[in-house]
Amino acid sequence: DVKVTQSSRYLVKRTGEKVFLECVQDMDHENMFWYRQDPGLGLRLIYFSYDVKMKEKGDIPEGYSVSREKKERFSLILESASTNQTSMYLCASGPGQGRGGREKLFFGSGTQLSVL
Amino acid sequence: DQQVKQNSPSLSVQEGRISILNCDYTNSMFDYFLWYKKYPAEGPTFLISISSIKDKNEDGRFTVFLNKSAKHLSLHIVPSQPGDSAVYFCAASLYGGATNKLIFGTGTLLAVQP
């Protein structure tokens, strides 16, 4: 069974803290994504990566950075957490351009982050 | 600017009847569309997809219709079951350099009443 694992289910942090959200996939997928889900706004793409050490900005990258040192792991970093970053964060992976081309994504269960 | 819109935040349907979930998009460059289903406390899971060269795709109780001229797609669930109660997201695929990225809609909460 395919698996995308997010390290924390719930996380509470203080304003100004540096926050790391970790995601690991076991499907040897090339592409990995970070989304945030907010009521009334749906899922919005923060960053994605199509190869190790490669990254591209999504629609709302401000205040975030990412790291992909290994193919299976994609980390989302909040450099200085703010209250407007309180959200559900969802990691996803996809097989990539060379394998069918059209993305069917596999999602983790999400991390509910609260910034106080 | 919301490129993929689901104008109905919620929908309530009786068990056994048809559920119709709608989705509109603005970017004519989208060429592949997907529906995802999300239960509380779980990540979204893929449900069904359609390429822009088709106007219909069917998988069991689920059928997706695409009207390119209207930039509109819909998901039909027949018959609806209580286990179908979830948030449904439509998504559109846009080629973005080295890979495709998905643009999601805002979601529709479907409640199927027994």
CSV table of C-alpha atoms in Angstrom, one decimal:
chain,number,residue,atom,x,y,z
A,1,ASP,CA,0.0,0.0,0.0
A,2,VAL,CA,1.2,3.4,-0.9
A,3,LYS,CA,2.1,5.7,2.0
A,4,VAL,CA,2.7,9.3,2.6
A,5,THR,CA,3.6,10.0,6.2
A,6,GLN,CA,3.6,13.4,7.9
A,7,SER,CA,5.6,13.5,11.1
A,8,SER,CA,3.0,15.3,13.3
A,9,ARG,CA,-0.7,15.2,13.4
A,10,TYR,CA,-1.1,18.3,15.6
A,11,LEU,CA,1.5,21.0,16.3
A,12,VAL,CA,1.2,24.1,18.5
A,13,LYS,CA,3.9,26.7,18.1
A,14,ARG,CA,4.5,30.3,19.2
A,15,THR,CA,4.7,33.3,17.0
A,16,GLY,CA,8.3,33.8,15.7
A,17,GLU,CA,9.3,30.2,16.1
A,18,LYS,CA,11.0,28.3,13.3
A,19,VAL,CA,8.8,25.3,12.4
A,20,PHE,CA,9.7,22.2,10.4
A,21,LEU,CA,7.0,19.9,8.9
A,22,GLU,CA,8.3,16.6,7.6
A,23,CYS,CA,6.9,14.4,4.9
A,24,VAL,CA,8.1,11.0,3.7
A,25,GLN,CA,6.8,8.9,0.9
A,26,ASP,CA,7.6,5.3,0.1
A,27,MET,CA,6.5,5.1,-3.5
A,28,ASP,CA,9.7,6.3,-5.2
A,29,HIS,CA,7.7,9.3,-6.6
A,30,GLU,CA,9.6,12.1,-8.3
A,31,ASN,CA,7.2,14.9,-7.4
A,32,MET,CA,6.3,16.1,-4.0
A,33,PHE,CA,4.0,18.9,-2.9
A,34,TRP,CA,3.0,21.0,0.1
A,35,TYR,CA,-0.6,22.4,0.3
A,36,ARG,CA,-2.5,24.2,3.0
A,37,GLN,CA,-6.2,23.8,3.5
A,38,ASP,CA,-8.3,26.6,4.9
A,39,PRO,CA,-12.1,26.8,5.2
A,40,GLY,CA,-13.6,28.5,2.1
A,41,LEU,CA,-10.2,28.6,0.3
A,42,GLY,CA,-9.7,24.9,-0.5
A,43,LEU,CA,-6.3,23.5,-1.0
A,44,ARG,CA,-3.6,26.0,-2.0
A,45,LEU,CA,-0.2,25.0,-3.3
A,46,ILE,CA,2.7,26.3,-1.3
A,47,TYR,CA,5.8,24.7,-2.9
A,48,PHE,CA,6.5,21.6,-5.0
A,49,SER,CA,9.6,19.7,-6.0
A,50,TYR,CA,10.1,17.5,-9.1
A,51,ASP,CA,13.5,16.2,-8.2
A,52,VAL,CA,16.0,16.0,-5.4
A,53,LYS,CA,17.3,19.5,-4.5
A,54,MET,CA,14.8,21.0,-7.0
A,55,LYS,CA,12.0,23.2,-5.9
A,56,GLU,CA,9.4,25.5,-7.4
A,57,LYS,CA,7.1,28.1,-5.8
A,58,GLY,CA,3.4,27.4,-5.8
A,59,ASP,CA,0.7,30.0,-5.4
A,60,ILE,CA,1.4,31.1,-1.8
A,61,PRO,CA,5.1,30.6,-1.1
A,62,GLU,CA,5.6,33.7,1.1
A,63,GLY,CA,6.7,32.9,4.6
A,64,TYR,CA,7.7,29.4,3.7
A,65,SER,CA,10.7,27.5,2.3
A,66,VAL,CA,11.3,23.8,1.5
A,67,SER,CA,14.1,21.3,1.5
A,68,ARG,CA,14.4,18.1,-0.5
A,69,GLU,CA,17.7,16.5,0.2
A,70,LYS,CA,16.5,12.9,-0.5
A,71,LYS,CA,13.9,11.7,-3.0
A,72,GLU,CA,11.6,10.3,-0.3
A,73,ARG,CA,11.6,13.3,2.0
A,74,PHE,CA,10.2,16.8,1.5
A,75,SER,CA,10.3,19.3,4.4
A,76,LEU,CA,8.3,22.5,4.7
A,77,ILE,CA,9.9,25.2,6.8
A,78,LEU,CA,8.2,28.2,8.4
A,79,GLU,CA,11.1,30.6,9.0
A,80,SER,CA,9.2,32.7,11.6
A,81,ALA,CA,5.8,31.4,12.3
A,82,SER,CA,2.9,33.8,12.3
A,83,THR,CA,-0.7,33.5,13.4
A,84,ASN,CA,-2.0,33.6,9.8
A,85,GLN,CA,0.0,30.4,9.1
A,86,THR,CA,-2.4,28.5,11.4
A,87,SER,CA,-3.8,25.9,9.0
A,88,MET,CA,-4.0,22.3,8.0
A,89,TYR,CA,-0.9,21.4,6.0
A,90,LEU,CA,-1.1,18.5,3.5
A,91,CYS,CA,1.9,16.8,1.8
A,92,ALA,CA,1.4,14.9,-1.4
A,93,SER,CA,3.5,12.9,-3.8
A,94,GLY,CA,3.0,12.0,-7.5
A,95,PRO,CA,4.7,9.8,-10.0
A,96,GLY,CA,6.0,12.6,-12.1
A,97,GLN,CA,6.1,13.6,-15.7
A,98,GLY,CA,7.8,10.5,-17.0
A,99,ARG,CA,5.3,8.1,-15.6
A,100,GLY,CA,1.9,8.9,-17.1
A,101,GLY,CA,2.3,12.6,-16.9
A,102,ARG,CA,-1.0,13.4,-15.4
A,103,GLU,CA,-0.8,13.7,-11.7
A,104,LYS,CA,-2.8,11.5,-9.4
A,105,LEU,CA,-1.5,12.6,-6.1
A,106,PHE,CA,-1.3,10.6,-2.9
A,107,PHE,CA,-1.8,12.7,0.3
A,108,GLY,CA,-0.7,12.3,3.8
A,109,SER,CA,-3.2,12.7,6.6
A,110,GLY,CA,-2.2,16.3,7.3
A,111,THR,CA,-0.7,18.3,10.1
A,112,GLN,CA,-2.9,20.8,11.9
A,113,LEU,CA,-0.7,23.6,12.9
A,114,SER,CA,-1.7,26.2,15.4
A,115,VAL,CA,0.4,29.3,15.8
A,116,LEU,CA,-0.3,31.2,19.1
B,1,ASP,CA,-7.7,34.8,-8.1
B,2,GLN,CA,-9.5,31.5,-7.9
B,3,GLN,CA,-8.9,29.6,-11.1
B,4,VAL,CA,-11.0,26.6,-10.0
B,5,LYS,CA,-14.3,27.3,-8.3
B,6,GLN,CA,-16.9,25.2,-6.6
B,7,ASN,CA,-19.7,27.6,-5.9
B,8,SER,CA,-21.7,25.3,-3.6
B,9,PRO,CA,-20.0,24.9,-0.2
B,10,SER,CA,-22.4,22.2,0.8
B,11,LEU,CA,-25.0,19.8,-0.6
B,12,SER,CA,-27.5,17.5,1.1
B,13,VAL,CA,-29.0,14.5,-0.7
B,14,GLN,CA,-31.1,11.6,0.2
B,15,GLU,CA,-29.7,8.1,0.1
B,16,GLY,CA,-30.4,6.4,-3.2
B,17,ARG,CA,-30.8,9.7,-5.1
B,18,ILE,CA,-28.3,11.4,-7.5
B,19,SER,CA,-25.6,13.8,-6.2
B,20,ILE,CA,-24.4,16.4,-8.6
B,21,LEU,CA,-21.3,18.4,-7.7
B,22,ASN,CA,-20.2,21.2,-9.9
B,23,CYS,CA,-17.0,22.9,-10.7
B,24,ASP,CA,-16.0,25.8,-12.9
B,25,TYR,CA,-12.6,26.9,-14.1
B,26,THR,CA,-11.3,30.0,-15.8
B,27,ASN,CA,-8.0,28.9,-17.4
B,28,SER,CA,-8.5,27.4,-20.9
B,29,MET,CA,-4.9,25.9,-20.6
B,30,PHE,CA,-6.1,23.3,-18.1
B,31,ASP,CA,-6.1,19.9,-19.9
B,32,TYR,CA,-6.8,17.3,-17.3
B,33,PHE,CA,-9.3,17.3,-14.4
B,34,LEU,CA,-9.6,15.2,-11.3
B,35,TRP,CA,-11.9,14.8,-8.4
B,36,TYR,CA,-10.7,14.0,-4.9
B,37,LYS,CA,-12.7,13.0,-1.8
B,38,LYS,CA,-11.7,13.9,1.7
B,39,TYR,CA,-13.0,12.5,5.0
B,40,PRO,CA,-12.3,14.4,8.2
B,41,ALA,CA,-8.8,13.8,9.7
B,42,GLU,CA,-7.7,12.1,6.5
B,43,GLY,CA,-5.9,13.3,3.4
B,44,PRO,CA,-7.7,13.6,0.1
B,45,THR,CA,-7.9,10.5,-2.0
B,46,PHE,CA,-8.2,10.3,-5.8
B,47,LEU,CA,-11.7,9.5,-7.1
B,48,ILE,CA,-11.9,9.9,-10.9
B,49,SER,CA,-10.3,12.0,-13.6
B,50,ILE,CA,-11.0,13.1,-17.2
B,51,SER,CA,-8.8,14.4,-20.0
B,52,SER,CA,-9.9,17.4,-22.0
B,53,ILE,CA,-10.2,15.3,-25.1
B,54,LYS,CA,-13.2,13.5,-23.6
B,55,ASP,CA,-16.5,14.8,-22.4
B,56,LYS,CA,-17.4,11.9,-20.1
B,57,ASN,CA,-15.7,9.4,-17.9
B,58,GLU,CA,-17.4,6.7,-15.8
B,59,ASP,CA,-16.3,4.5,-12.9
B,60,GLY,CA,-19.0,2.6,-11.2
B,61,ARG,CA,-21.4,4.9,-9.4
B,62,PHE,CA,-19.2,8.0,-10.3
B,63,THR,CA,-19.4,9.8,-13.6
B,64,VAL,CA,-17.6,13.0,-14.5
B,65,PHE,CA,-18.8,15.3,-17.3
B,66,LEU,CA,-16.7,18.0,-19.0
B,67,ASN,CA,-18.1,20.9,-21.0
B,68,LYS,CA,-15.0,22.7,-22.3
B,69,SER,CA,-16.9,25.5,-24.0
B,70,ALA,CA,-18.5,26.4,-20.7
B,71,LYS,CA,-15.3,25.6,-18.7
B,72,HIS,CA,-17.5,23.5,-16.4
B,73,LEU,CA,-17.2,20.0,-15.0
B,74,SER,CA,-19.6,18.0,-12.8
B,75,LEU,CA,-19.4,14.8,-10.8
B,76,HIS,CA,-22.5,12.6,-10.6
B,77,ILE,CA,-22.9,10.0,-7.9
B,78,VAL,CA,-25.7,7.5,-8.5
B,79,PRO,CA,-27.0,6.1,-6.3
B,80,SER,CA,-25.7,8.2,-3.4
B,81,GLN,CA,-24.8,6.3,-0.2
B,82,PRO,CA,-24.2,7.5,3.4
B,83,GLY,CA,-20.5,6.5,3.0
B,84,ASP,CA,-20.2,9.1,0.2
B,85,SER,CA,-20.5,11.9,2.8
B,86,ALA,CA,-17.3,13.8,2.5
B,87,VAL,CA,-15.7,17.0,1.1
B,88,TYR,CA,-15.2,16.7,-2.6
B,89,PHE,CA,-12.5,18.8,-4.4
B,90,CYS,CA,-12.2,19.2,-8.1
B,91,ALA,CA,-8.7,19.9,-9.4
B,92,ALA,CA,-7.3,21.0,-12.7
B,93,SER,CA,-3.9,20.1,-14.1
B,94,LEU,CA,-1.6,22.7,-15.5
B,95,TYR,CA,1.8,22.0,-17.1
B,96,GLY,CA,4.3,24.0,-15.1
B,97,GLY,CA,7.7,23.5,-16.5
B,98,ALA,CA,9.2,20.2,-15.5
B,99,THR,CA,6.0,18.8,-14.0
B,100,ASN,CA,2.3,19.2,-13.7
B,101,LYS,CA,0.8,20.9,-10.8
B,102,LEU,CA,-2.8,20.7,-9.6
B,103,ILE,CA,-5.0,23.6,-8.9
B,104,PHE,CA,-7.7,22.7,-6.4
B,105,GLY,CA,-11.2,24.2,-5.9
B,106,THR,CA,-12.6,25.2,-2.6
B,107,GLY,CA,-14.5,22.0,-2.0
B,108,THR,CA,-18.1,20.9,-1.6
B,109,LEU,CA,-19.3,19.2,1.6
B,110,LEU,CA,-21.7,16.4,0.6
B,111,ALA,CA,-24.0,15.0,3.2
B,112,VAL,CA,-26.0,11.9,2.2
B,113,GLN,CA,-29.0,11.4,4.5
B,114,PRO,CA,-30.1,7.8,5.3
